[in-house]
Coordinates of C-alpha atoms in Angstrom, one line a residue:
M214 CA 77.4 142.2 97.0
A215 CA 75.0 139.8 98.6
R216 CA 75.5 137.3 95.8
D217 CA 79.3 137.6 96.1
R218 CA 79.0 136.9 99.8
R219 CA 76.7 133.9 99.2
A220 CA 79.3 132.5 96.9
L221 CA 81.8 132.8 99.8
V222 CA 79.3 131.2 102.2
L223 CA 78.8 128.3 99.7
N224 CA 82.6 127.8 99.4
A225 CA 83.0 127.8 103.2
I226 CA 80.2 125.2 103.6
V227 CA 81.8 123.0 100.9
Q228 CA 85.3 123.2 102.3
D229 CA 84.2 122.7 105.9
Y230 CA 81.9 119.8 105.1
V231 CA 84.7 118.1 103.0
K232 CA 87.1 118.5 105.9
T233 CA 84.8 117.4 108.8
G234 CA 82.0 115.4 107.3
E235 CA 79.6 117.3 109.6
P236 CA 76.8 119.6 108.6
V237 CA 78.0 123.2 108.8
G238 CA 76.3 125.9 110.9
S239 CA 76.3 129.7 110.5
R240 CA 78.4 130.3 113.6
A241 CA 81.1 127.9 112.3
V242 CA 81.2 129.8 109.0
V243 CA 81.6 133.1 110.8
E244 CA 84.2 131.9 113.2
R245 CA 86.3 129.9 110.7
Y246 CA 86.1 132.0 107.5
H247 CA 86.0 135.6 108.9
L248 CA 83.4 136.9 106.5
G249 CA 82.9 140.0 108.5
V250 CA 79.2 139.5 109.0
S251 CA 77.0 138.2 111.8
P252 CA 75.7 134.6 112.1
A253 CA 72.2 136.0 111.3
T254 CA 73.3 137.4 108.0
V255 CA 75.0 134.0 107.2
R256 CA 71.8 132.2 108.1
N257 CA 69.9 134.5 105.6
D258 CA 72.5 133.6 102.9
M259 CA 72.1 129.9 103.8
A260 CA 68.3 130.2 103.3
A261 CA 68.9 131.8 99.9
L262 CA 71.4 129.1 98.9
E263 CA 69.0 126.4 100.1
E264 CA 66.3 127.9 97.9
E265 CA 68.6 127.7 94.9
G266 CA 69.1 124.0 95.6
L267 CA 72.9 124.4 96.4
I268 CA 72.8 123.3 100.0
A269 CA 70.4 121.2 102.1
Q270 CA 69.6 120.7 105.8
P271 CA 69.8 116.9 106.6
H272 CA 67.4 117.3 109.6
T273 CA 65.9 120.1 111.7
S274 CA 68.3 122.3 113.7
A275 CA 71.3 120.8 111.8
G276 CA 73.7 122.8 109.8
R277 CA 73.8 122.6 106.0
V278 CA 75.6 120.3 103.5
P279 CA 76.3 120.8 99.8
T280 CA 74.1 119.2 97.2
D281 CA 75.3 117.9 93.9
E282 CA 74.4 121.3 92.4
G283 CA 76.4 123.1 95.2
Y284 CA 79.5 121.0 94.5
R285 CA 79.0 121.8 90.8
R286 CA 78.9 125.5 91.5
F287 CA 82.0 125.2 93.7
V288 CA 83.9 123.2 91.0
D289 CA 82.9 125.5 88.2
Q290 CA 84.4 128.6 90.0
I291 CA 87.8 126.9 90.5
A292 CA 89.9 129.2 88.3
E293 CA 93.4 127.7 89.0
L294 CA 94.6 124.3 90.0
K295 CA 96.4 124.0 93.3
P296 CA 100.0 123.0 92.5
L297 CA 101.5 119.9 94.0
S298 CA 104.4 120.2 96.4
K299 CA 107.9 119.8 95.1
G300 CA 108.2 116.5 97.0
E301 CA 105.0 115.2 95.4
R302 CA 106.1 116.1 91.9
A303 CA 109.5 114.5 92.5
A304 CA 107.9 111.3 93.8
I305 CA 105.5 111.1 90.8
E306 CA 108.4 111.6 88.3
K307 CA 110.7 109.1 90.0
M308 CA 108.1 106.4 90.3
L309 CA 106.9 106.7 86.7
S310 CA 110.3 107.2 85.1
E311 CA 111.5 103.8 86.6
A312 CA 108.9 101.8 84.7
V313 CA 110.4 99.3 82.3
D314 CA 107.6 99.0 79.8
L315 CA 104.0 100.1 79.1
D316 CA 102.4 97.6 81.4
D317 CA 104.7 98.7 84.2
V318 CA 104.1 102.4 83.7
I319 CA 100.3 101.9 83.6
A320 CA 100.4 99.8 86.8
R321 CA 102.6 102.4 88.5
A322 CA 100.4 105.3 87.4
V323 CA 97.2 103.8 88.8
R324 CA 98.8 102.8 92.1
L325 CA 100.3 106.3 92.4
L326 CA 97.0 108.1 91.7
A327 CA 95.2 106.0 94.2
S328 CA 97.9 106.6 96.8
I329 CA 98.1 110.4 96.5
T330 CA 94.3 111.0 96.3
D331 CA 93.1 108.2 98.7
Q332 CA 90.4 107.4 96.1
V333 CA 89.7 104.7 93.6
A334 CA 92.1 105.3 90.6
M335 CA 91.6 104.1 87.1
V336 CA 93.8 104.3 84.0
Q337 CA 92.6 103.3 80.6
Y338 CA 95.1 101.5 78.4
P339 CA 96.2 103.2 75.2
S340 CA 93.8 101.9 72.6
L341 CA 95.3 100.3 69.5
R342 CA 92.4 101.8 67.6
R343 CA 93.7 105.2 68.3
T344 CA 97.5 104.6 68.4
A345 CA 99.7 104.3 65.4
L346 CA 102.4 101.7 64.5
R347 CA 105.8 103.0 65.3
H348 CA 108.0 100.0 64.3
V349 CA 107.8 96.4 63.2
E350 CA 110.8 94.1 64.0
V351 CA 111.1 90.8 62.2
V352 CA 113.6 88.6 64.1
A353 CA 114.6 85.4 62.3
L354 CA 114.3 82.3 64.5
S355 CA 115.0 79.8 61.7
E356 CA 114.7 79.8 57.9
S357 CA 110.9 79.5 58.2
K358 CA 110.1 81.0 61.6
A359 CA 110.3 84.6 62.7
L360 CA 109.4 86.6 65.8
L361 CA 107.2 89.6 64.9
V362 CA 107.6 92.5 67.4
I363 CA 105.1 95.2 67.0
I364 CA 105.7 98.6 68.8
T365 CA 103.1 101.4 68.8
D366 CA 103.6 105.1 69.4
A367 CA 102.1 104.7 72.9
G368 CA 104.9 102.3 73.8
R369 CA 102.8 99.2 73.6
V370 CA 104.7 96.1 72.5
E371 CA 103.1 92.9 71.1
Q372 CA 104.8 89.8 69.9
R373 CA 103.8 86.9 67.6
V374 CA 105.8 83.9 66.2
V375 CA 105.0 83.4 62.4
T376 CA 105.9 80.5 60.1
T377 CA 106.6 81.3 56.5
T378 CA 105.7 79.1 53.5
V379 CA 109.3 79.1 52.3
G380 CA 112.7 79.2 53.9
L381 CA 114.3 82.7 54.0
S382 CA 117.8 84.1 54.5
D383 CA 118.7 86.7 57.0
E384 CA 118.9 89.2 54.1
E385 CA 115.4 88.4 53.0
F386 CA 114.0 88.8 56.5
A387 CA 115.7 92.2 56.6
Q388 CA 114.1 93.1 53.2
L389 CA 110.7 92.3 54.7
R390 CA 111.4 94.3 57.8
T391 CA 112.5 97.4 55.8
A392 CA 109.4 97.2 53.5
L393 CA 107.0 96.8 56.4
N394 CA 108.5 99.8 58.3
E395 CA 108.7 102.1 55.4
E396 CA 105.1 101.5 54.3
L397 CA 103.3 101.0 57.6
E398 CA 105.1 103.2 60.0
G399 CA 102.7 105.9 61.4
L400 CA 99.5 104.1 60.3
Q401 CA 96.6 103.2 62.6
L402 CA 95.0 99.8 62.7
A403 CA 92.2 100.7 60.3
E404 CA 94.7 101.8 57.7
I405 CA 97.1 98.9 57.8
D406 CA 95.2 96.4 55.7
G407 CA 94.9 98.8 52.8
A408 CA 98.7 99.5 52.8
F409 CA 99.9 96.0 52.2
A410 CA 99.7 96.3 48.4
A411 CA 102.5 98.9 48.7
V412 CA 104.5 96.5 50.8
Q413 CA 104.2 93.8 48.1
E414 CA 105.2 96.2 45.4
R415 CA 108.6 96.8 47.1
L416 CA 109.4 93.1 47.3
P417 CA 110.5 90.5 44.8
K418 CA 107.8 87.9 43.9
R419 CA 109.5 85.2 46.1
L420 CA 108.8 87.3 49.2
H421 CA 105.1 88.1 48.4
A422 CA 103.7 85.0 50.3
P423 CA 105.9 85.5 53.4
A424 CA 105.0 89.2 53.4
A425 CA 101.3 88.2 53.3
T426 CA 101.8 85.8 56.2
I427 CA 103.5 88.4 58.3
G428 CA 100.9 91.0 57.3
T429 CA 98.0 88.7 58.4
A430 CA 99.8 88.0 61.7
L431 CA 100.4 91.7 62.2
A432 CA 96.8 92.7 61.6
D433 CA 95.4 89.8 63.7
T434 CA 97.6 90.7 66.6
L435 CA 96.6 94.3 66.6
R436 CA 92.9 93.4 66.3
N437 CA 93.2 90.9 69.2
E438 CA 94.9 93.4 71.4
A439 CA 92.6 96.3 70.5
E440 CA 90.1 95.5 73.2
E441 CA 89.7 98.5 75.5
R442 CA 90.5 97.9 79.1
V443 CA 90.8 99.9 82.3
V444 CA 93.2 99.2 85.2
V445 CA 91.9 100.0 88.7
A446 CA 93.6 100.4 92.1
G447 CA 92.7 101.6 95.5
T448 CA 89.2 100.1 95.7
A449 CA 89.7 99.6 99.4
N450 CA 89.9 103.4 99.8
L451 CA 86.2 103.6 99.3
T452 CA 85.5 101.7 102.5
R453 CA 86.9 104.6 104.6
Y454 CA 84.1 106.7 103.1
D455 CA 81.3 104.2 103.8
I456 CA 79.5 106.8 105.9
D457 CA 79.2 109.1 102.9
F458 CA 76.9 106.8 101.1
E459 CA 73.3 106.9 102.0
R460 CA 72.7 103.7 100.1
S461 CA 74.9 100.7 100.4
I462 CA 78.5 101.0 99.2
F463 CA 78.3 97.6 97.5
P464 CA 76.6 98.8 94.3
V465 CA 79.4 101.2 93.9
L466 CA 82.0 98.5 94.3
D467 CA 80.2 96.2 91.9
A468 CA 80.1 99.0 89.3
I469 CA 83.8 99.6 89.6
E470 CA 84.5 95.9 88.9
E471 CA 82.7 96.2 85.5
Q472 CA 84.9 97.1 82.6
V473 CA 81.9 98.2 80.5
V474 CA 80.9 100.7 83.2
L475 CA 84.4 102.1 83.5
L476 CA 84.8 102.4 79.7
R477 CA 81.5 104.1 79.4
M478 CA 82.5 106.5 82.1
L479 CA 85.7 107.4 80.3
A480 CA 84.4 107.3 76.7
N481 CA 83.3 110.2 74.5
K482 CA 84.8 112.8 76.8
E483 CA 86.3 115.9 75.3
D484 CA 90.0 116.4 76.0
G485 CA 90.9 118.1 79.2
L486 CA 90.0 117.9 82.9
R487 CA 86.4 116.9 83.6
V488 CA 84.5 116.5 86.9
D489 CA 81.2 114.5 86.9
I490 CA 79.3 114.9 90.1
G491 CA 76.6 112.7 91.6
H492 CA 73.7 112.3 89.2
E493 CA 75.8 113.6 86.3
N494 CA 77.4 110.1 86.1
V495 CA 76.1 107.7 83.5
N496 CA 75.5 104.8 85.9
D497 CA 72.9 105.0 88.6
A498 CA 75.1 103.0 91.0
L499 CA 77.6 105.9 90.9
S500 CA 75.0 108.6 91.7
E501 CA 76.6 109.3 95.1
T502 CA 80.2 109.5 93.7
S503 CA 82.2 112.0 91.8
V504 CA 84.6 111.2 88.9
V505 CA 87.6 113.4 88.1
S506 CA 89.2 112.5 84.8
T507 CA 91.4 113.8 82.1
N508 CA 93.2 112.6 78.9
Y509 CA 96.8 111.7 78.3
V510 CA 98.7 111.7 75.1
G511 CA 101.2 109.6 73.1
S512 CA 104.4 110.5 71.2
D513 CA 102.5 112.5 68.5
Q514 CA 100.7 114.5 71.2
Q515 CA 97.4 113.0 70.3
T516 CA 95.0 111.6 73.0
V517 CA 95.4 107.9 73.4
A518 CA 93.3 107.3 76.6
R519 CA 92.0 108.8 79.8
L520 CA 92.7 108.3 83.5
G521 CA 90.9 109.5 86.7
I522 CA 89.6 108.8 90.2
I523 CA 86.2 107.8 91.7
G524 CA 85.2 108.9 95.2
P525 CA 82.3 110.2 97.2
T526 CA 80.9 113.6 96.3
R527 CA 82.4 114.8 99.6
M528 CA 85.8 115.2 97.9
D529 CA 88.6 117.7 98.1
Y530 CA 88.0 118.7 94.5
P531 CA 90.9 121.2 94.1
A532 CA 93.4 118.6 95.4
A533 CA 91.9 115.8 93.4
M534 CA 91.9 117.8 90.1
S535 CA 95.5 118.8 90.6
S536 CA 96.6 115.2 91.3
V537 CA 94.8 113.8 88.3
Y538 CA 96.2 116.5 86.0
A539 CA 99.7 116.0 87.3
V540 CA 99.8 112.2 86.9
A541 CA 98.3 112.5 83.4
K542 CA 101.0 115.1 82.5
Y543 CA 103.9 112.9 83.7
L544 CA 102.4 109.8 82.0
S545 CA 102.1 111.8 78.8
D546 CA 105.7 113.0 79.1
I547 CA 107.0 109.4 79.6
L548 CA 105.0 108.0 76.6
S549 CA 106.1 110.9 74.4
A550 CA 109.8 110.3 75.3
N551 CA 109.6 106.6 74.3

């Protein structure tokens, strides 16, 4: 019974501190959360929670604040995500559905996430190392030039102009396009080089050299574009939480500008919603922040990248987790429909 009550006291301290930014006293817990016990009993519970390392007293005669371990205990007991309002869901769907291409949908998603959470938002681009080729279009520009349009299953579109060694007719360009799509569709970058022998076998000898030229351009374009990158929005949101950082906020801002830091933060995470709190983060500059992230998927329902938010540990975790999950779901739905 006492342990259950202490859990309620911890939850009350976390919620009150997130809301007010002020250390929470026993009387405030009793008055605001109606636990049915006296302030003295709550003070005893606070002493036990402090001994467990879940709360701390910033200075003598102050109330208590959650520690990283306290936030972790609070997050781990969240059994159900708080649903977004009908209006919030409609706004997300409308904004993302109006995107014209992958770059636009990523830009919209990151701005939207920053706006609804009031935190720094980040969206990792779908990696060409993890996405598959959906379609190759070969558009004749002249007898010896063609526009190569590469479309991945995540909706990413890349283009390259190629020059062939011999002049080709429209029918021959069409033959090349058919062979490329029938043999390469659905393959990932690492598999494409090995599949070109099958493309050559489908074509007359006259088209072998043009096919090799197009194949080289296709592989080079995918390799050049395979660099991982993360788009960030809402960095200015951190300044409103400056008081939450015991150290300077500037190391946090510097870390957020580094692509390597962001990629490490999102890399090697298991699929699903994840919350990294304080010292759980890989970079020391982010030891006073929390990161809420999850994966999103492409047309084959396979994970293509992750997105998330960065903010101070004094964060409304249930709302942040719901928002991150919702944006990821809508982004997945849009990419799956393309």
